[in-house]
Amino acid sequence: MGLSLEQARGIIQAALAAGRARDMRPLSVAVLDAGGHPIAFEREDGAPPGRFAIAQGKAFGAAMTGMGGRKQMSRAEAQPYFMAALNGVYGGQMVPVPGGVLVRDETGAIIGAVGVTGDTSDNDAAVALAGIAAVGLVGED
């Protein structure tokens, strides 16, 4: 079974709460299904309006490659031409940096991805993982 709207909303709320608890800058959080389609999105007051595209791009890259943003970034550093070509295949929609996190169910199957943007990429990834864990699922960055 895929990621539900209720789970997506729970991930967003928990990620935003984690960001506020860490005194992070205003965040934007996108939750996509395993096919890269948006389920839910929220942008905190004060977050720039263009953050939807970044959050979606982080999550989209994770969903399409089966790699979290941290692994994508490592791959881009090791094989820049490959990742550039892969991003070209997807119309430039991938943002291969931390903050794009895979969502796995209890069997290990990928059921979606979360993208968080607004603070440092490492902080973005940390709150995405916190949001995913809060709904009882497993995140992989």
Short mmCIF file of N, CA and C in Angstrom, two decimals:
data_model
loop_
_atom_site.label_atom_id
_atom_site.label_comp_id
_atom_site.label_asym_id
_atom_site.label_seq_id
_atom_site.Cartn_x
_atom_site.Cartn_y
_atom_site.Cartn_z
N MET A 1 0.84 -1.17 0.00
CA MET A 1 0.00 0.00 0.00
C MET A 1 0.89 1.24 0.00
N GLY A 2 0.42 2.31 -0.59
CA GLY A 2 1.20 3.53 -0.70
C GLY A 2 1.05 4.44 0.51
N LEU A 3 1.64 5.57 0.41
CA LEU A 3 1.61 6.59 1.45
C LEU A 3 0.25 7.29 1.41
N SER A 4 -0.42 7.36 2.54
CA SER A 4 -1.75 7.97 2.60
C SER A 4 -1.65 9.48 2.81
N LEU A 5 -2.73 10.18 2.52
CA LEU A 5 -2.80 11.61 2.78
C LEU A 5 -2.62 11.89 4.27
N GLU A 6 -3.23 11.06 5.10
CA GLU A 6 -3.10 11.24 6.55
C GLU A 6 -1.63 11.12 6.99
N GLN A 7 -0.92 10.12 6.45
CA GLN A 7 0.50 9.96 6.77
C GLN A 7 1.30 11.15 6.26
N ALA A 8 1.01 11.59 5.04
CA ALA A 8 1.72 12.73 4.46
C ALA A 8 1.53 13.97 5.32
N ARG A 9 0.31 14.22 5.75
CA ARG A 9 0.05 15.37 6.62
C ARG A 9 0.77 15.23 7.96
N GLY A 10 0.82 14.01 8.49
CA GLY A 10 1.53 13.76 9.74
C GLY A 10 3.03 14.01 9.61
N ILE A 11 3.60 13.59 8.48
CA ILE A 11 5.02 13.83 8.21
C ILE A 11 5.29 15.32 8.19
N ILE A 12 4.45 16.06 7.47
CA ILE A 12 4.65 17.50 7.36
C ILE A 12 4.56 18.16 8.73
N GLN A 13 3.53 17.85 9.49
CA GLN A 13 3.36 18.48 10.79
C GLN A 13 4.53 18.18 11.72
N ALA A 14 4.98 16.93 11.73
CA ALA A 14 6.10 16.55 12.60
C ALA A 14 7.41 17.18 12.13
N ALA A 15 7.62 17.27 10.83
CA ALA A 15 8.84 17.90 10.30
C ALA A 15 8.86 19.39 10.66
N LEU A 16 7.72 20.06 10.48
CA LEU A 16 7.66 21.48 10.82
C LEU A 16 7.86 21.69 12.32
N ALA A 17 7.27 20.83 13.14
CA ALA A 17 7.45 20.94 14.59
C ALA A 17 8.93 20.73 14.97
N ALA A 18 9.58 19.78 14.32
CA ALA A 18 11.01 19.55 14.58
C ALA A 18 11.83 20.76 14.18
N GLY A 19 11.47 21.37 13.08
CA GLY A 19 12.18 22.59 12.65
C GLY A 19 12.00 23.73 13.63
N ARG A 20 10.79 23.90 14.11
CA ARG A 20 10.54 24.96 15.10
C ARG A 20 11.29 24.67 16.40
N ALA A 21 11.33 23.41 16.82
CA ALA A 21 12.04 23.04 18.05
C ALA A 21 13.54 23.31 17.93
N ARG A 22 14.06 23.26 16.72
CA ARG A 22 15.49 23.49 16.48
C ARG A 22 15.77 24.94 16.08
N ASP A 23 14.75 25.78 16.12
CA ASP A 23 14.88 27.20 15.77
C ASP A 23 15.42 27.39 14.35
N MET A 24 14.92 26.56 13.44
CA MET A 24 15.34 26.64 12.04
C MET A 24 14.60 27.76 11.32
N ARG A 25 15.12 28.15 10.19
CA ARG A 25 14.43 29.14 9.35
C ARG A 25 13.12 28.54 8.86
N PRO A 26 12.19 29.37 8.34
CA PRO A 26 10.90 28.85 7.86
C PRO A 26 11.10 27.78 6.78
N LEU A 27 10.37 26.69 6.95
CA LEU A 27 10.53 25.52 6.09
C LEU A 27 9.37 25.33 5.13
N SER A 28 9.66 24.60 4.08
CA SER A 28 8.65 24.10 3.15
C SER A 28 8.86 22.60 3.04
N VAL A 29 7.74 21.85 3.05
CA VAL A 29 7.83 20.39 3.05
C VAL A 29 6.88 19.84 1.98
N ALA A 30 7.42 19.00 1.11
CA ALA A 30 6.62 18.31 0.09
C ALA A 30 6.69 16.81 0.34
N VAL A 31 5.55 16.15 0.20
CA VAL A 31 5.49 14.69 0.31
C VAL A 31 4.93 14.17 -1.00
N LEU A 32 5.68 13.25 -1.62
CA LEU A 32 5.30 12.67 -2.90
C LEU A 32 5.06 11.18 -2.74
N ASP A 33 4.28 10.61 -3.66
CA ASP A 33 4.12 9.16 -3.67
C ASP A 33 5.33 8.54 -4.37
N ALA A 34 5.37 7.23 -4.45
CA ALA A 34 6.52 6.53 -5.03
C ALA A 34 6.73 6.84 -6.51
N GLY A 35 5.70 7.32 -7.18
CA GLY A 35 5.81 7.70 -8.58
C GLY A 35 6.21 9.14 -8.79
N GLY A 36 6.46 9.87 -7.70
CA GLY A 36 6.89 11.26 -7.80
C GLY A 36 5.77 12.27 -7.90
N HIS A 37 4.54 11.85 -7.58
CA HIS A 37 3.37 12.75 -7.66
C HIS A 37 3.10 13.36 -6.29
N PRO A 38 2.84 14.67 -6.22
CA PRO A 38 2.59 15.32 -4.93
C PRO A 38 1.36 14.76 -4.22
N ILE A 39 1.52 14.55 -2.91
CA ILE A 39 0.40 14.18 -2.04
C ILE A 39 0.02 15.39 -1.20
N ALA A 40 1.04 16.05 -0.62
CA ALA A 40 0.78 17.18 0.25
C ALA A 40 1.99 18.11 0.27
N PHE A 41 1.72 19.38 0.58
CA PHE A 41 2.78 20.39 0.66
C PHE A 41 2.34 21.48 1.64
N GLU A 42 3.29 21.97 2.41
CA GLU A 42 3.05 23.15 3.24
C GLU A 42 4.30 24.02 3.24
N ARG A 43 4.04 25.35 3.28
CA ARG A 43 5.11 26.34 3.35
C ARG A 43 4.83 27.21 4.56
N GLU A 44 5.78 27.26 5.49
CA GLU A 44 5.60 28.07 6.69
C GLU A 44 5.58 29.55 6.34
N ASP A 45 4.92 30.31 7.18
CA ASP A 45 4.94 31.76 7.04
C ASP A 45 6.39 32.23 7.02
N GLY A 46 6.70 33.09 6.08
CA GLY A 46 8.05 33.63 5.98
C GLY A 46 8.95 32.87 5.03
N ALA A 47 8.55 31.69 4.59
CA ALA A 47 9.36 30.94 3.63
C ALA A 47 9.13 31.52 2.23
N PRO A 48 10.18 31.67 1.45
CA PRO A 48 10.02 32.21 0.10
C PRO A 48 9.07 31.36 -0.74
N PRO A 49 8.29 31.99 -1.61
CA PRO A 49 7.30 31.24 -2.40
C PRO A 49 7.90 30.23 -3.36
N GLY A 50 9.13 30.41 -3.78
CA GLY A 50 9.75 29.48 -4.72
C GLY A 50 10.19 28.18 -4.10
N ARG A 51 9.98 28.02 -2.82
CA ARG A 51 10.44 26.82 -2.13
C ARG A 51 9.69 25.55 -2.52
N PHE A 52 8.48 25.68 -3.08
CA PHE A 52 7.77 24.47 -3.51
C PHE A 52 8.60 23.69 -4.50
N ALA A 53 9.16 24.38 -5.50
CA ALA A 53 9.93 23.69 -6.53
C ALA A 53 11.16 23.00 -5.95
N ILE A 54 11.79 23.62 -4.96
CA ILE A 54 12.98 23.01 -4.36
C ILE A 54 12.59 21.78 -3.55
N ALA A 55 11.57 21.92 -2.69
CA ALA A 55 11.13 20.78 -1.87
C ALA A 55 10.68 19.62 -2.77
N GLN A 56 9.91 19.95 -3.79
CA GLN A 56 9.44 18.91 -4.71
C GLN A 56 10.63 18.27 -5.43
N GLY A 57 11.59 19.09 -5.85
CA GLY A 57 12.76 18.56 -6.56
C GLY A 57 13.61 17.63 -5.72
N LYS A 58 13.74 17.97 -4.44
CA LYS A 58 14.49 17.09 -3.55
C LYS A 58 13.77 15.73 -3.42
N ALA A 59 12.47 15.79 -3.18
CA ALA A 59 11.69 14.55 -3.04
C ALA A 59 11.62 13.79 -4.36
N PHE A 60 11.43 14.50 -5.46
CA PHE A 60 11.31 13.87 -6.78
C PHE A 60 12.59 13.10 -7.11
N GLY A 61 13.74 13.72 -6.87
CA GLY A 61 15.00 13.03 -7.15
C GLY A 61 15.13 11.74 -6.37
N ALA A 62 14.72 11.79 -5.10
CA ALA A 62 14.78 10.57 -4.27
C ALA A 62 13.85 9.50 -4.84
N ALA A 63 12.63 9.89 -5.14
CA ALA A 63 11.65 8.92 -5.65
C ALA A 63 12.10 8.30 -6.98
N MET A 64 12.62 9.11 -7.87
CA MET A 64 12.97 8.63 -9.21
C MET A 64 14.24 7.80 -9.23
N THR A 65 15.19 8.10 -8.35
CA THR A 65 16.45 7.36 -8.37
C THR A 65 16.50 6.24 -7.36
N GLY A 66 15.59 6.26 -6.37
CA GLY A 66 15.65 5.27 -5.30
C GLY A 66 16.81 5.53 -4.35
N MET A 67 17.31 6.79 -4.37
CA MET A 67 18.41 7.19 -3.50
C MET A 67 18.00 8.47 -2.79
N GLY A 68 18.29 8.54 -1.49
CA GLY A 68 18.07 9.78 -0.78
C GLY A 68 18.99 10.87 -1.30
N GLY A 69 18.71 12.10 -0.93
CA GLY A 69 19.48 13.24 -1.41
C GLY A 69 20.96 13.18 -1.09
N ARG A 70 21.30 12.67 0.09
CA ARG A 70 22.71 12.57 0.47
C ARG A 70 23.45 11.62 -0.47
N LYS A 71 22.83 10.49 -0.80
CA LYS A 71 23.44 9.54 -1.73
C LYS A 71 23.50 10.12 -3.14
N GLN A 72 22.45 10.86 -3.52
CA GLN A 72 22.46 11.50 -4.84
C GLN A 72 23.61 12.50 -4.94
N MET A 73 23.80 13.29 -3.88
CA MET A 73 24.88 14.28 -3.90
C MET A 73 26.24 13.59 -4.03
N SER A 74 26.44 12.51 -3.30
CA SER A 74 27.70 11.76 -3.40
C SER A 74 27.90 11.23 -4.81
N ARG A 75 26.82 10.73 -5.38
CA ARG A 75 26.89 10.21 -6.75
C ARG A 75 27.20 11.34 -7.74
N ALA A 76 26.59 12.52 -7.52
CA ALA A 76 26.84 13.67 -8.40
C ALA A 76 28.29 14.13 -8.30
N GLU A 77 28.87 14.05 -7.10
CA GLU A 77 30.27 14.44 -6.93
C GLU A 77 31.19 13.43 -7.60
N ALA A 78 30.85 12.14 -7.53
CA ALA A 78 31.68 11.08 -8.10
C ALA A 78 31.48 10.94 -9.61
N GLN A 79 30.24 11.14 -10.07
CA GLN A 79 29.90 10.96 -11.49
C GLN A 79 29.01 12.12 -11.96
N PRO A 80 29.58 13.32 -12.04
CA PRO A 80 28.74 14.48 -12.38
C PRO A 80 28.03 14.36 -13.73
N TYR A 81 28.65 13.76 -14.71
CA TYR A 81 28.01 13.64 -16.01
C TYR A 81 26.80 12.72 -15.95
N PHE A 82 26.91 11.64 -15.18
CA PHE A 82 25.78 10.73 -15.06
C PHE A 82 24.59 11.41 -14.40
N MET A 83 24.83 12.08 -13.28
CA MET A 83 23.72 12.73 -12.58
C MET A 83 23.14 13.88 -13.40
N ALA A 84 23.99 14.59 -14.13
CA ALA A 84 23.48 15.66 -15.00
C ALA A 84 22.60 15.06 -16.10
N ALA A 85 23.03 13.95 -16.67
CA ALA A 85 22.23 13.29 -17.70
C ALA A 85 20.93 12.77 -17.12
N LEU A 86 20.99 12.17 -15.95
CA LEU A 86 19.78 11.66 -15.30
C LEU A 86 18.81 12.80 -15.00
N ASN A 87 19.32 13.91 -14.52
CA ASN A 87 18.46 15.06 -14.26
C ASN A 87 17.85 15.57 -15.57
N GLY A 88 18.61 15.49 -16.65
CA GLY A 88 18.08 15.86 -17.96
C GLY A 88 16.93 14.97 -18.40
N VAL A 89 17.05 13.68 -18.11
CA VAL A 89 15.99 12.73 -18.43
C VAL A 89 14.69 13.15 -17.75
N TYR A 90 14.81 13.68 -16.53
CA TYR A 90 13.63 14.08 -15.76
C TYR A 90 13.32 15.56 -15.89
N GLY A 91 13.79 16.18 -16.95
CA GLY A 91 13.44 17.57 -17.24
C GLY A 91 13.99 18.57 -16.24
N GLY A 92 15.10 18.23 -15.59
CA GLY A 92 15.73 19.15 -14.65
C GLY A 92 14.99 19.26 -13.33
N GLN A 93 14.12 18.30 -13.02
CA GLN A 93 13.29 18.38 -11.81
C GLN A 93 13.98 17.89 -10.55
N MET A 94 15.15 17.28 -10.66
CA MET A 94 15.83 16.72 -9.49
C MET A 94 16.71 17.77 -8.81
N VAL A 95 16.71 17.76 -7.48
CA VAL A 95 17.61 18.60 -6.69
C VAL A 95 18.40 17.62 -5.80
N PRO A 96 19.57 17.17 -6.27
CA PRO A 96 20.28 16.08 -5.59
C PRO A 96 21.14 16.51 -4.41
N VAL A 97 20.49 16.92 -3.33
CA VAL A 97 21.18 17.33 -2.11
C VAL A 97 20.41 16.78 -0.90
N PRO A 98 21.04 16.76 0.27
CA PRO A 98 20.30 16.33 1.47
C PRO A 98 19.04 17.16 1.67
N GLY A 99 18.03 16.49 2.21
CA GLY A 99 16.71 17.11 2.34
C GLY A 99 15.69 16.40 1.49
N GLY A 100 16.15 15.54 0.58
CA GLY A 100 15.29 14.64 -0.18
C GLY A 100 15.43 13.27 0.44
N VAL A 101 14.35 12.75 1.01
CA VAL A 101 14.43 11.53 1.81
C VAL A 101 13.40 10.51 1.32
N LEU A 102 13.86 9.29 1.09
CA LEU A 102 12.96 8.20 0.72
C LEU A 102 12.10 7.81 1.92
N VAL A 103 10.89 7.36 1.66
CA VAL A 103 10.01 6.83 2.70
C VAL A 103 9.79 5.35 2.39
N ARG A 104 10.14 4.51 3.37
CA ARG A 104 9.97 3.06 3.23
C ARG A 104 8.97 2.57 4.25
N ASP A 105 8.23 1.53 3.84
CA ASP A 105 7.29 0.91 4.79
C ASP A 105 8.02 -0.15 5.61
N GLU A 106 7.25 -0.89 6.42
CA GLU A 106 7.85 -1.88 7.31
C GLU A 106 8.53 -3.04 6.57
N THR A 107 8.19 -3.24 5.29
CA THR A 107 8.83 -4.29 4.51
C THR A 107 10.08 -3.80 3.78
N GLY A 108 10.32 -2.49 3.82
CA GLY A 108 11.45 -1.90 3.12
C GLY A 108 11.10 -1.35 1.75
N ALA A 109 9.85 -1.50 1.33
CA ALA A 109 9.44 -0.99 0.02
C ALA A 109 9.37 0.54 0.04
N ILE A 110 9.80 1.15 -1.04
CA ILE A 110 9.70 2.60 -1.18
C ILE A 110 8.25 2.95 -1.45
N ILE A 111 7.66 3.79 -0.60
CA ILE A 111 6.25 4.18 -0.77
C ILE A 111 6.10 5.68 -1.00
N GLY A 112 7.21 6.40 -1.01
CA GLY A 112 7.13 7.83 -1.25
C GLY A 112 8.46 8.50 -0.97
N ALA A 113 8.41 9.84 -0.96
CA ALA A 113 9.61 10.63 -0.67
C ALA A 113 9.17 11.97 -0.08
N VAL A 114 10.06 12.53 0.73
CA VAL A 114 9.82 13.82 1.36
C VAL A 114 10.94 14.76 0.96
N GLY A 115 10.57 15.99 0.65
CA GLY A 115 11.55 17.03 0.39
C GLY A 115 11.33 18.18 1.36
N VAL A 116 12.40 18.60 2.02
CA VAL A 116 12.34 19.73 2.94
C VAL A 116 13.37 20.74 2.50
N THR A 117 13.00 22.02 2.53
CA THR A 117 13.92 23.09 2.20
C THR A 117 13.63 24.30 3.07
N GLY A 118 14.67 25.10 3.28
CA GLY A 118 14.50 26.32 4.05
C GLY A 118 15.68 26.61 4.96
N ASP A 119 16.37 25.58 5.41
CA ASP A 119 17.53 25.76 6.28
C ASP A 119 18.72 25.12 5.57
N THR A 120 19.74 24.71 6.30
CA THR A 120 20.84 24.00 5.64
C THR A 120 20.30 22.66 5.15
N SER A 121 20.95 22.11 4.15
CA SER A 121 20.50 20.82 3.63
C SER A 121 20.55 19.73 4.69
N ASP A 122 21.57 19.75 5.54
CA ASP A 122 21.67 18.74 6.60
C ASP A 122 20.52 18.89 7.59
N ASN A 123 20.18 20.12 7.96
CA ASN A 123 19.04 20.34 8.86
C ASN A 123 17.73 19.94 8.20
N ASP A 124 17.60 20.26 6.91
CA ASP A 124 16.40 19.87 6.17
C ASP A 124 16.22 18.35 6.22
N ALA A 125 17.31 17.61 6.00
CA ALA A 125 17.25 16.14 6.03
C ALA A 125 16.87 15.64 7.42
N ALA A 126 17.42 16.26 8.45
CA ALA A 126 17.15 15.82 9.81
C ALA A 126 15.67 15.94 10.16
N VAL A 127 15.04 17.04 9.77
CA VAL A 127 13.63 17.19 10.12
C VAL A 127 12.75 16.32 9.22
N ALA A 128 13.18 16.06 7.99
CA ALA A 128 12.43 15.12 7.15
C ALA A 128 12.44 13.74 7.78
N LEU A 129 13.59 13.30 8.25
CA LEU A 129 13.69 12.00 8.91
C LEU A 129 12.84 11.97 10.18
N ALA A 130 12.82 13.06 10.93
CA ALA A 130 11.99 13.13 12.14
C ALA A 130 10.51 13.03 11.80
N GLY A 131 10.10 13.69 10.73
CA GLY A 131 8.70 13.63 10.31
C GLY A 131 8.28 12.24 9.89
N ILE A 132 9.14 11.58 9.16
CA ILE A 132 8.85 10.22 8.69
C ILE A 132 8.76 9.26 9.88
N ALA A 133 9.71 9.36 10.79
CA ALA A 133 9.71 8.49 11.96
C ALA A 133 8.47 8.71 12.82
N ALA A 134 7.99 9.95 12.87
CA ALA A 134 6.83 10.28 13.71
C ALA A 134 5.56 9.54 13.28
N VAL A 135 5.50 9.13 12.02
CA VAL A 135 4.31 8.39 11.56
C VAL A 135 4.59 6.89 11.46
N GLY A 136 5.71 6.46 12.04
CA GLY A 136 6.01 5.03 12.10
C GLY A 136 6.59 4.43 10.84
N LEU A 137 7.16 5.28 9.97
CA LEU A 137 7.78 4.78 8.74
C LEU A 137 9.28 5.00 8.81
N VAL A 138 10.01 4.51 7.82
CA VAL A 138 11.46 4.57 7.81
C VAL A 138 11.93 5.52 6.72
N GLY A 139 12.77 6.47 7.10
CA GLY A 139 13.36 7.39 6.14
C GLY A 139 14.76 7.00 5.78
N GLU A 140 15.15 7.34 4.55
CA GLU A 140 16.51 7.05 4.08
C GLU A 140 17.00 8.26 3.31
N ASP A 141 18.04 8.90 3.85
CA ASP A 141 18.56 10.06 3.15
C ASP A 141 19.88 9.75 2.49
#
